[in-house]
Coordinates of C-alpha atoms in Angstrom, one line a residue:
Chain A
M726 CA -11.6 -46.4 4.5
A727 CA -12.9 -44.2 1.7
R728 CA -10.4 -43.4 -1.0
A729 CA -10.0 -39.7 -1.7
P730 CA -11.6 -38.9 -5.1
S731 CA -9.4 -37.1 -7.6
P732 CA -9.1 -34.2 -7.6
D733 CA -9.0 -34.0 -3.8
P734 CA -11.9 -31.7 -2.7
R735 CA -10.1 -30.1 0.1
Q736 CA -7.1 -29.4 -2.0
A737 CA -9.4 -28.1 -4.8
A738 CA -11.1 -25.8 -2.4
E739 CA -7.9 -24.5 -1.0
S740 CA -6.4 -23.8 -4.4
V741 CA -9.5 -22.0 -5.5
F742 CA -9.3 -20.0 -2.4
R743 CA -5.7 -19.0 -3.0
R744 CA -6.2 -18.2 -6.6
E745 CA -9.6 -16.7 -6.7
S746 CA -10.6 -15.4 -3.3
G747 CA -9.5 -11.9 -4.2
Q748 CA -11.8 -11.7 -7.2
I749 CA -14.7 -13.3 -5.4
L750 CA -14.2 -11.1 -2.3
A751 CA -14.0 -8.0 -4.5
S752 CA -17.3 -8.8 -6.1
L753 CA -19.0 -9.6 -2.8
I754 CA -17.8 -6.3 -1.3
R755 CA -19.2 -4.4 -4.2
I756 CA -22.6 -6.0 -3.8
S757 CA -22.7 -5.7 0.0
G758 CA -20.7 -2.6 0.6
S759 CA -19.1 -4.3 3.5
F760 CA -15.8 -6.1 3.9
D761 CA -17.0 -8.1 6.9
R762 CA -20.2 -9.3 5.3
A763 CA -18.3 -10.3 2.1
E764 CA -15.7 -12.2 4.1
E765 CA -18.3 -14.0 6.1
A766 CA -20.2 -15.0 3.0
L767 CA -17.0 -16.3 1.4
Q768 CA -16.1 -18.3 4.5
E769 CA -19.6 -19.9 4.5
A770 CA -19.3 -20.7 0.8
L771 CA -16.0 -22.4 1.4
A772 CA -17.5 -24.4 4.3
S773 CA -20.3 -25.5 1.9
A774 CA -17.8 -26.5 -0.7
L775 CA -15.9 -28.6 1.8
A776 CA -19.2 -30.2 2.8
S777 CA -20.6 -30.9 -0.6
W778 CA -17.7 -31.6 -2.9
P779 CA -16.5 -34.8 -1.3
G780 CA -19.9 -36.4 -2.0
R781 CA -20.8 -34.8 -5.3
G782 CA -17.4 -34.3 -6.7
V783 CA -15.5 -31.1 -7.5
P784 CA -17.5 -28.9 -9.9
E785 CA -16.1 -28.1 -13.3
N786 CA -15.5 -24.5 -12.4
P787 CA -14.9 -24.5 -8.6
G788 CA -14.3 -20.7 -8.5
A789 CA -17.7 -19.9 -10.1
W790 CA -19.4 -22.4 -7.8
I791 CA -17.9 -20.8 -4.7
M792 CA -18.8 -17.3 -6.0
T793 CA -22.4 -18.3 -6.7
V794 CA -22.9 -19.9 -3.3
A795 CA -21.2 -17.0 -1.5
H796 CA -23.4 -14.6 -3.5
R797 CA -26.4 -16.4 -2.3
K798 CA -25.3 -16.6 1.3
L799 CA -24.6 -12.8 1.2
L800 CA -28.1 -12.0 -0.1
D801 CA -29.7 -14.4 2.3
G802 CA -27.9 -12.7 5.1
L803 CA -28.8 -9.2 3.9
R804 CA -32.5 -10.2 3.6
R805 CA -32.5 -11.7 7.1
E806 CA -30.9 -8.6 8.5
R807 CA -33.3 -6.3 6.7
T808 CA -36.4 -8.1 8.0
A809 CA -34.9 -8.0 11.4
R810 CA -33.9 -4.3 11.5
E811 CA -36.2 -2.8 8.8
K812 CA -34.7 0.2 7.1
Q813 CA -31.2 -0.6 8.2
D814 CA -29.9 -0.8 4.7
S815 CA -27.7 2.3 4.9
L816 CA -24.6 0.1 4.7
L817 CA -25.4 -1.2 1.3
Y818 CA -23.8 0.4 -1.7
E819 CA -26.1 -0.9 -4.4
T820 CA -28.4 -3.8 -3.5
A821 CA -30.8 -2.4 -6.2
T822 CA -28.4 -3.7 -8.9
A823 CA -27.5 -6.9 -7.2
V824 CA -28.5 -9.8 -9.5
P825 CA -30.2 -12.8 -7.9
P826 CA -27.8 -15.7 -7.9
P827 CA -28.3 -18.5 -10.3
D828 CA -28.5 -22.1 -9.0
P829 CA -24.9 -23.2 -8.4
D830 CA -25.7 -26.6 -9.9
L831 CA -26.7 -25.1 -13.2
D832 CA -24.1 -24.3 -15.7
E833 CA -21.5 -23.2 -13.3
A834 CA -18.8 -23.3 -16.0
G835 CA -20.5 -20.7 -18.0
M836 CA -20.7 -18.1 -15.2
S837 CA -18.7 -15.0 -15.4
Y838 CA -18.5 -12.2 -13.0
P839 CA -17.2 -8.7 -13.6
D840 CA -13.7 -8.2 -12.1
D841 CA -14.0 -5.9 -9.2
R842 CA -10.4 -6.4 -8.0
L843 CA -9.3 -3.0 -9.4
R844 CA -11.8 -1.2 -7.2
L845 CA -10.6 -3.3 -4.2
M846 CA -7.0 -2.4 -4.9
F847 CA -7.8 1.3 -4.9
T848 CA -9.9 1.0 -1.8
C849 CA -7.3 -0.9 0.1
C850 CA -4.5 1.5 -0.9
H851 CA -6.6 4.6 -0.4
P852 CA -4.3 7.4 0.9
A853 CA -6.8 8.0 3.8
L854 CA -5.4 4.7 5.3
N855 CA -1.8 4.6 6.6
R856 CA 0.7 2.6 4.7
E857 CA 0.8 -0.3 7.2
A858 CA -2.9 -0.6 7.0
Q859 CA -2.8 -0.5 3.2
V860 CA -0.3 -3.3 3.1
A861 CA -2.1 -5.5 5.6
L862 CA -5.5 -5.0 4.0
T863 CA -4.2 -5.5 0.4
L864 CA -2.5 -8.8 1.4
R865 CA -5.5 -10.0 3.4
T866 CA -8.2 -9.3 0.8
L867 CA -6.4 -9.5 -2.5
G868 CA -3.7 -12.0 -1.6
G869 CA -4.0 -15.6 -0.7
L870 CA -2.2 -15.3 2.6
S871 CA -3.9 -15.7 6.0
T872 CA -3.6 -13.2 8.8
P873 CA -1.1 -15.4 10.7
E874 CA 1.0 -15.9 7.6
I875 CA 1.1 -12.1 7.0
A876 CA 1.9 -11.4 10.6
R877 CA 4.8 -13.9 10.6
A878 CA 6.1 -12.5 7.3
F879 CA 6.1 -9.0 8.7
L880 CA 7.4 -10.1 12.1
V881 CA 4.6 -8.5 14.0
P882 CA 2.3 -10.2 16.5
E883 CA -0.8 -11.7 15.0
A884 CA -3.0 -9.7 17.2
T885 CA -1.3 -6.5 16.1
L886 CA -1.9 -7.3 12.4
A887 CA -5.5 -8.4 13.0
Q888 CA -6.1 -5.2 14.8
R889 CA -4.6 -3.2 11.9
I890 CA -7.0 -4.9 9.5
V891 CA -10.0 -4.4 11.7
R892 CA -9.2 -0.7 12.1
A893 CA -8.7 -0.2 8.4
K894 CA -12.0 -1.9 7.5
R895 CA -13.7 0.2 10.1
K896 CA -12.3 3.4 8.7
I897 CA -13.4 2.4 5.2
Q898 CA -16.9 1.9 6.4
E899 CA -17.2 4.8 8.8
A900 CA -15.4 7.5 6.8
G901 CA -17.0 6.4 3.6
I902 CA -13.9 5.5 1.5
P903 CA -15.5 4.6 -1.8
F904 CA -15.2 1.3 -3.5
E905 CA -14.4 2.7 -6.9
V906 CA -11.8 3.1 -9.5
P907 CA -10.8 6.8 -9.2
P908 CA -11.7 9.2 -12.0
A909 CA -9.1 9.9 -14.7
D910 CA -7.8 13.1 -13.1
R911 CA -7.0 11.2 -9.8
L912 CA -5.9 8.0 -11.4
Q913 CA -2.1 8.6 -11.6
E914 CA -1.8 9.8 -8.0
R915 CA -3.9 6.9 -6.7
L916 CA -2.2 4.4 -8.9
A917 CA 1.1 5.4 -7.5
S918 CA -0.2 4.5 -4.0
V919 CA -1.2 1.0 -5.3
Q920 CA 2.1 0.5 -6.9
A921 CA 4.0 1.6 -3.8
V922 CA 2.1 -0.9 -1.7
I923 CA 2.8 -3.8 -4.0
Y924 CA 6.5 -2.8 -4.2
L925 CA 6.7 -2.5 -0.5
I926 CA 5.3 -6.0 -0.1
F927 CA 7.9 -7.2 -2.6
N928 CA 10.8 -5.5 -0.8
E929 CA 9.7 -6.8 2.5
G930 CA 9.9 -10.3 1.1
Y931 CA 13.1 -9.6 -0.9
A932 CA 15.1 -8.2 2.0
A933 CA 17.4 -11.1 2.9
S934 CA 16.5 -12.2 6.3
A935 CA 17.9 -15.0 8.5
G936 CA 14.6 -16.5 9.6
S937 CA 11.4 -17.3 7.9
G938 CA 12.8 -17.7 4.4
L939 CA 9.8 -19.4 2.9
L940 CA 7.3 -16.9 4.1
R941 CA 9.5 -14.1 2.6
E942 CA 9.4 -15.9 -0.7
D943 CA 5.6 -16.0 -0.3
L944 CA 5.6 -12.3 0.0
C945 CA 7.6 -11.8 -3.2
A946 CA 5.3 -14.3 -5.0
E947 CA 2.2 -12.4 -3.7
A948 CA 3.6 -9.1 -4.8
I949 CA 4.4 -10.4 -8.3
R950 CA 0.9 -11.9 -8.5
L951 CA -0.7 -8.6 -7.5
G952 CA 1.6 -6.8 -10.0
R953 CA 0.3 -9.2 -12.7
V954 CA -3.3 -8.5 -11.7
L955 CA -2.6 -4.8 -11.9
C956 CA -1.1 -5.2 -15.4
D957 CA -4.0 -7.3 -16.5
L958 CA -6.5 -4.7 -15.3
L959 CA -4.7 -1.6 -16.4
P960 CA -2.4 -2.7 -19.2
R961 CA -1.9 0.7 -20.7
E962 CA -0.2 2.1 -17.7
A963 CA 3.5 1.8 -18.5
E964 CA 4.5 2.0 -14.9
N965 CA 2.4 -1.1 -14.1
L966 CA 4.5 -3.1 -16.5
G967 CA 7.7 -1.4 -15.2
L968 CA 6.8 -2.5 -11.7
L969 CA 6.1 -6.1 -12.6
A970 CA 9.3 -6.2 -14.7
L971 CA 11.4 -4.8 -11.8
M972 CA 10.0 -7.4 -9.4
L973 CA 10.5 -10.3 -11.8
L974 CA 14.0 -9.3 -12.6
H975 CA 15.0 -9.0 -9.0
H976 CA 13.2 -12.2 -8.1
S977 CA 15.0 -14.1 -10.9
R978 CA 18.2 -13.9 -8.7
R979 CA 16.5 -15.2 -5.5
T980 CA 18.4 -18.6 -5.6
A981 CA 21.7 -17.2 -6.6
R982 CA 21.8 -14.4 -4.1
M983 CA 21.9 -16.6 -1.1
A984 CA 24.3 -19.5 -0.4
G985 CA 24.2 -21.4 2.9
G986 CA 22.4 -18.5 4.6
A987 CA 24.9 -15.9 3.4
L988 CA 24.4 -13.1 1.0
V989 CA 26.1 -13.3 -2.4
T990 CA 26.7 -10.1 -4.2
L991 CA 25.5 -9.6 -7.7
E992 CA 29.1 -9.7 -8.9
E993 CA 29.8 -13.0 -7.2
Q994 CA 26.5 -14.7 -8.1
D995 CA 26.4 -17.9 -10.2
R996 CA 24.5 -16.5 -13.1
S997 CA 23.5 -20.0 -14.3
Q998 CA 21.3 -20.1 -11.3
W999 CA 19.2 -17.1 -12.3
D1000 CA 15.6 -17.8 -13.3
H1001 CA 15.8 -17.3 -17.0
T1002 CA 12.0 -17.6 -17.6
A1003 CA 11.5 -14.7 -15.2
I1004 CA 14.2 -12.8 -16.9
A1005 CA 12.7 -13.3 -20.3
E1006 CA 9.4 -12.1 -19.1
G1007 CA 10.9 -9.1 -17.3
L1008 CA 12.9 -8.1 -20.4
A1009 CA 9.8 -8.2 -22.6
L1010 CA 7.9 -6.2 -20.1
V1011 CA 10.6 -3.5 -19.9
E1012 CA 10.7 -3.3 -23.7
N1013 CA 6.9 -3.0 -23.9
A1014 CA 6.7 -0.4 -21.1
L1015 CA 9.4 1.8 -22.6
G1016 CA 7.9 1.5 -26.0
M1017 CA 4.5 2.8 -24.9
G1018 CA 5.6 5.9 -22.9
P1019 CA 4.9 9.3 -24.4
A1020 CA 8.7 9.8 -24.8
A1021 CA 11.6 7.7 -23.8
G1022 CA 12.9 10.5 -21.6
Q1023 CA 9.7 10.4 -19.5
A1024 CA 9.8 6.8 -18.4
G1025 CA 8.6 6.5 -14.8
A1026 CA 10.8 5.4 -11.8
Y1027 CA 9.8 1.7 -11.9
Q1028 CA 10.5 1.5 -15.6
L1029 CA 14.0 3.1 -15.1
Q1030 CA 14.8 0.8 -12.3
A1031 CA 13.5 -2.2 -14.3
A1032 CA 15.8 -1.1 -17.2
V1033 CA 18.8 -1.1 -14.8
A1034 CA 17.8 -4.6 -13.6
A1035 CA 17.4 -5.7 -17.2
L1036 CA 20.9 -4.6 -18.0
H1037 CA 22.3 -6.6 -15.1
A1038 CA 20.2 -9.6 -16.2
Q1039 CA 21.5 -9.4 -19.8
A1040 CA 25.2 -9.5 -18.8
A1041 CA 26.5 -13.0 -19.1
T1042 CA 29.4 -12.1 -16.8
P1043 CA 29.9 -9.2 -14.4
G1044 CA 32.5 -7.8 -16.8
Q1045 CA 30.0 -7.5 -19.6
T1046 CA 27.7 -5.3 -17.5
D1047 CA 26.8 -2.1 -19.5
W1048 CA 27.7 0.2 -16.7
P1049 CA 27.7 3.4 -18.8
Q1050 CA 24.1 2.7 -19.7
I1051 CA 23.2 2.0 -16.1
A1052 CA 24.8 5.3 -15.0
A1053 CA 22.8 7.1 -17.6
L1054 CA 19.6 5.4 -16.4
Y1055 CA 20.3 6.4 -12.8
G1056 CA 21.0 9.9 -14.0
R1057 CA 17.5 10.0 -15.5
L1058 CA 16.1 8.5 -12.3
L1059 CA 17.9 11.2 -10.4
E1060 CA 16.1 13.9 -12.4
R1061 CA 12.8 12.3 -11.5
Q1062 CA 13.5 11.8 -7.8
A1063 CA 16.5 13.7 -6.4
S1064 CA 16.9 11.4 -3.4
P1065 CA 20.3 10.8 -1.8
V1066 CA 19.8 7.1 -2.2
V1067 CA 19.3 7.4 -6.0
A1068 CA 22.4 9.7 -6.1
L1069 CA 24.3 7.0 -4.2
N1070 CA 23.3 4.4 -6.8
H1071 CA 24.3 6.8 -9.6
A1072 CA 27.7 7.4 -8.0
V1073 CA 28.4 3.6 -7.8
A1074 CA 27.4 3.2 -11.5
V1075 CA 29.8 6.1 -12.3
A1076 CA 32.5 4.4 -10.4
M1077 CA 32.0 1.2 -12.4
S1078 CA 31.8 3.0 -15.8
V1079 CA 34.0 6.1 -15.6
G1080 CA 36.4 5.2 -12.8
I1081 CA 36.4 4.1 -9.2
E1082 CA 38.1 7.4 -8.1
E1083 CA 35.4 9.5 -9.8
G1084 CA 32.7 7.4 -8.2
L1085 CA 34.3 7.7 -4.8
A1086 CA 34.7 11.4 -5.1
R1087 CA 30.9 11.7 -5.9
I1088 CA 30.1 9.5 -2.9
D1089 CA 32.3 11.6 -0.6
R1090 CA 30.5 14.8 -1.9
L1091 CA 27.2 13.1 -1.2
G1092 CA 28.4 12.2 2.3
A1093 CA 29.4 15.7 3.1
A1094 CA 25.7 16.7 3.3
G1095 CA 25.4 14.3 6.3
T1096 CA 21.9 13.0 5.2
L1097 CA 23.4 9.5 4.5
D1098 CA 25.3 9.2 7.7
S1099 CA 22.9 6.6 9.2
Y1100 CA 22.3 4.8 5.9
Y1101 CA 24.3 1.6 6.0
L1102 CA 24.4 1.2 2.2
F1103 CA 26.2 4.6 2.0
H1104 CA 29.1 3.2 4.1
A1105 CA 28.9 -0.2 2.4
A1106 CA 29.2 1.4 -1.0
R1107 CA 32.1 3.6 0.1
A1108 CA 33.9 0.7 1.7
D1109 CA 33.4 -1.4 -1.4
L1110 CA 35.0 1.3 -3.7
L1111 CA 37.9 1.8 -1.3
R1112 CA 38.4 -2.0 -1.2
R1113 CA 38.4 -2.1 -5.0
L1114 CA 41.1 0.6 -5.0
G1115 CA 43.1 -1.5 -2.5
R1116 CA 42.8 1.2 0.1
N1117 CA 42.0 -1.4 2.7
R1118 CA 43.0 0.6 5.7
E1119 CA 40.3 3.2 4.9
A1120 CA 37.8 0.5 3.8
A1121 CA 37.9 -1.2 7.2
P1122 CA 36.3 1.6 9.3
A1123 CA 33.7 2.1 6.5
Y1124 CA 32.7 -1.6 6.6
R1125 CA 32.7 -1.5 10.4
Q1126 CA 30.3 1.5 10.3
A1127 CA 28.1 -0.2 7.7
A1128 CA 27.9 -3.4 9.7
A1129 CA 27.0 -1.5 12.8
L1130 CA 24.1 0.3 11.0
A1131 CA 22.8 -2.8 9.1
T1132 CA 19.7 -4.2 10.9
N1133 CA 19.3 -7.3 8.7
G1134 CA 21.4 -10.2 10.1
V1135 CA 22.3 -11.6 6.7
E1136 CA 23.6 -8.2 5.5
K1137 CA 25.5 -7.6 8.7
N1138 CA 27.2 -11.0 8.3
F1139 CA 28.2 -10.2 4.8
L1140 CA 29.7 -6.8 5.8
E1141 CA 31.6 -8.4 8.7
R1142 CA 33.0 -11.0 6.3
R1143 CA 34.2 -8.2 4.0
L1144 CA 35.7 -6.4 7.0
R1145 CA 37.7 -9.5 8.0
E1146 CA 38.9 -9.7 4.4
V1147 CA 40.2 -6.2 4.2
E1148 CA 41.7 -6.4 7.7
G1149 CA 43.4 -9.6 6.7
A1150 CA 44.6 -8.2 3.4
G1151 CA 46.2 -5.2 5.0
G1152 CA 47.3 -2.5 2.6
L1153 CA 47.9 -4.9 -0.4
P1154 CA 46.2 -3.5 -3.5
R1155 CA 43.9 -5.7 -5.4
S1156 CA 44.6 -6.3 -9.0
S1157 CA 41.2 -6.5 -10.6
T1158 CA 38.2 -4.2 -10.0
A1159 CA 34.9 -4.9 -11.8
Chain B
M1473 CA -22.9 5.4 -9.4
M1474 CA -22.3 3.7 -6.1
C1475 CA -24.6 6.0 -4.3
Q1476 CA -27.5 6.4 -6.7
R1477 CA -30.0 5.7 -3.9
G1478 CA -29.3 9.0 -2.2
L1479 CA -26.9 7.5 0.3
T1480 CA -24.8 10.3 1.5
M1481 CA -22.8 11.1 4.6
R1482 CA -22.3 14.3 6.4
Y1483 CA -18.7 15.4 6.8
M1484 CA -17.3 18.1 9.1
M1485 CA -14.3 19.9 7.7
L1486 CA -12.3 21.4 10.5
I1487 CA -10.1 24.3 9.5
Y1488 CA -6.8 24.5 11.4
T1489 CA -4.6 27.6 10.8
R1490 CA -2.2 29.7 12.6
E1491 CA -3.9 32.8 14.0
R1492 CA -2.2 35.4 12.0
A1493 CA -5.2 37.3 10.5
A1494 CA -3.7 40.6 11.9
E1495 CA -0.6 40.2 9.8
M1496 CA -2.6 39.7 6.6
S1497 CA -3.1 42.5 4.2
A1498 CA -6.5 43.6 3.2
S1499 CA -6.1 42.1 -0.2
E1500 CA -5.1 38.7 1.3
R1501 CA -8.1 38.8 3.6
A1502 CA -10.3 39.7 0.6
D1503 CA -8.9 36.7 -1.3
I1504 CA -9.7 34.3 1.5
Y1505 CA -13.2 35.8 1.8
D1506 CA -13.8 35.3 -1.9
R1507 CA -12.6 31.7 -1.8
H1508 CA -14.9 30.8 1.1
S1509 CA -17.8 32.5 -0.7
K1510 CA -17.1 30.5 -3.8
V1511 CA -17.0 27.2 -1.9
I1512 CA -20.2 28.1 0.0
A1513 CA -22.0 29.2 -3.2
D1514 CA -20.9 26.1 -5.2
A1515 CA -21.8 23.7 -2.4
S1516 CA -25.2 25.4 -1.9
A1517 CA -25.9 25.2 -5.7
K1518 CA -25.2 21.4 -5.5
G1519 CA -27.5 21.2 -2.5
I1520 CA -24.9 19.7 -0.2
F1521 CA -24.2 22.8 2.0
L1522 CA -25.2 22.3 5.6
G1523 CA -23.3 25.0 7.3
A1524 CA -20.0 26.8 7.8
E1525 CA -18.8 29.3 10.4
P1526 CA -15.6 30.9 11.5
L1527 CA -14.7 30.6 15.2
G1528 CA -13.4 33.4 17.5
R1529 CA -9.7 33.4 18.2
T1530 CA -8.3 31.1 20.8
T1531 CA -7.6 34.2 23.0
T1532 CA -11.4 34.3 23.5
A1533 CA -11.7 30.7 24.4
T1534 CA -12.8 29.5 27.8
T1535 CA -12.5 25.9 29.0
V1536 CA -15.1 24.4 31.3
R1537 CA -14.3 21.2 33.2
V1538 CA -16.4 19.5 35.8
E1539 CA -14.5 17.5 38.3
N1540 CA -16.0 15.9 41.4
G1541 CA -19.1 18.0 41.0
Q1542 CA -17.0 21.2 40.9
T1543 CA -17.1 23.3 37.8
L1544 CA -13.6 24.6 36.9
I1545 CA -13.4 27.5 34.5
T1546 CA -10.1 28.4 32.9
D1547 CA -8.9 30.9 30.3
G1548 CA -7.9 29.4 27.0
P1549 CA -6.5 27.1 25.7
F1550 CA -4.3 29.3 23.5
A1551 CA -2.9 28.1 20.3
E1552 CA 0.5 29.8 20.7
T1553 CA 2.6 28.7 17.7
K1554 CA 0.6 25.6 16.7
E1555 CA -2.3 25.6 14.3
A1556 CA -5.7 26.1 16.0
L1557 CA -9.2 25.3 15.1
A1558 CA -10.5 28.4 13.3
G1559 CA -13.8 27.3 11.7
Y1560 CA -15.8 24.5 10.1
Y1561 CA -17.8 23.4 7.2
I1562 CA -20.5 20.7 7.1
L1563 CA -21.1 19.2 3.7
E1564 CA -23.2 16.2 2.6
C1565 CA -21.2 14.0 0.3
P1566 CA -21.6 10.6 -1.2
N1567 CA -18.2 9.4 -0.1
L1568 CA -14.8 10.4 1.4
D1569 CA -13.2 11.1 -2.0
E1570 CA -15.8 13.8 -2.8
A1571 CA -15.5 15.3 0.7
L1572 CA -11.7 15.4 0.3
E1573 CA -12.1 17.3 -3.0
W1574 CA -14.3 19.9 -1.3
A1575 CA -11.9 20.1 1.6
A1576 CA -9.0 20.9 -0.8
R1577 CA -10.9 24.0 -1.9
I1578 CA -11.4 25.5 1.5
P1579 CA -8.8 28.2 2.2
T1580 CA -6.7 27.6 5.3
G1581 CA -5.0 30.9 5.6
S1582 CA -2.8 33.3 3.8
K1583 CA 0.3 32.3 2.0
G1584 CA 2.7 31.9 4.9
A1585 CA 0.1 30.6 7.4
G1586 CA -0.1 27.1 6.1
G1587 CA -2.9 25.3 7.8
C1588 CA -4.9 22.2 7.0
I1589 CA -8.4 20.7 6.9
E1590 CA -9.4 17.8 9.0
V1591 CA -12.2 15.8 7.5
R1592 CA -14.4 13.7 9.8
P1593 CA -17.5 11.8 9.1
M1594 CA -20.5 12.7 11.2
P1595 CA -22.2 9.4 12.0
G1596 CA -25.2 11.0 13.7
L1597 CA -26.5 10.4 17.2
P1598 CA -26.2 6.7 18.1
K1599 CA -29.1 4.8 19.4
R1600 CA -29.4 4.9 23.2
P1601 CA -27.5 1.9 24.3
E1602 CA -29.8 -0.8 25.8
A1603 CA -28.9 -1.2 29.5
V1604 CA -27.5 -4.7 29.8
P1605 CA -28.6 -6.4 33.0
E1606 CA -25.7 -7.2 35.2
H1607 CA -25.2 -10.9 35.8
G1608 CA -22.4 -12.7 37.5
P1609 CA -20.2 -14.9 35.4
S1610 CA -22.3 -17.9 36.4
A1611 CA -25.2 -16.5 34.4
L1612 CA -23.2 -17.1 31.3
A1613 CA -22.9 -20.8 31.8

């Protein structure tokens, strides 16, 4: 039996694929103007790698090797098609500028390709595509996840997800969505869409869910990876840093926030289990981001939320949390986006800094509008403040309502546990609060 | 840059508005007229203008439907409260982003009328499909 050479060719090919397929694919799409052709060429190049590396050994720069071979496959395919169908080159964006590929066996380590991932991000997150399509396409083309993996992570049938991707690619081609970085006057608006997609992917992974824990973790890791790419490609955009910081700081608590399948609140988490490397990186990013904004008062929403997460991360114990500062940050966030959800967070921070009664009064004022009636966190926050005040008889129905509205099993379990606690405790006031 | 080789697409911009012209003042109608004129003049100057026309109101619409060899003619359809197709532009643009930018300049009605523009690519007439000879499943084997 042949012994596997080291490094293992199949593993090498797979790791290149996960790490670099986004960049290679982006480049192939620019050259061919077609997602499908680019994907086909990449698949063929991978097959070549798997056929050739076991015999010849893994090349020094496997990514460049695959890129070069894929590039050649792509041009071969285009040439074949052109001869077959004559003037049918209307699908090409710019074959004129396509460089003939060098021989992959020559100097593959010295090869460098322009990074087209930024264009790809803007195309995948184009507002002419619906959000679900943006998410699926971004994960499929820029991420290292396969269609079945994405489908399982989003709990949709594989066929549904595949169909979503096919439809999105077809719209890009047929409606002429450009493969470009938008001009300066459109950049902010379009960048916001890219950031929203990345954050949505993160949140989908972060939402504590009973099943598929590992895949959820993969989604978070993918979102962070995409956030890093965005920071690398557009490092002067403070909100890119804010978004990455926000995700890192939340993700740093991933181990501590779950214990035996049950949710552990921030207050009850074992802070020694937090990922301090991620926290250090997140804190540095927040500082950088806030330092580069035009004025401190104009920090964007991701930066403000990251600053809140940073304050939690810096508190060695729950009692040391700088709640007044958090309340101030939510106040600023509220000025930017006057949503009831932000107002709810602000009210909780006020409760923890100014006084529980004051926070509760604000929550009740918010509730009077009725817009938060079906939002489980509204009832959960209200219940929590009532519990802290020892008003257990009022807390119980609020917990009950929150648990009834929560769709996530883990969160529902947590709320039901709290409900049993307050029901068991009866009207006895609790001594400590925060 | 991407479309240096003269690769452009035709886009139809469908104008949907509430039919409230009668409620518009003369100066509002003049404003809409001027804005259309400006878009048409600018698009013509760029050489991308392929046409634009208003449509008659939905009260003048007639629907023809052929069912079982019978031609059915009906009055309408009428827009009632919803936005109705009121006119179109056809422009030749290198990509959707540019088409969207033009679309955003097309007036869709007076202040209160709202309205929107639907942008659709015009792929051109397809090739006549080749008739595929019909075989039973066994022919595939």
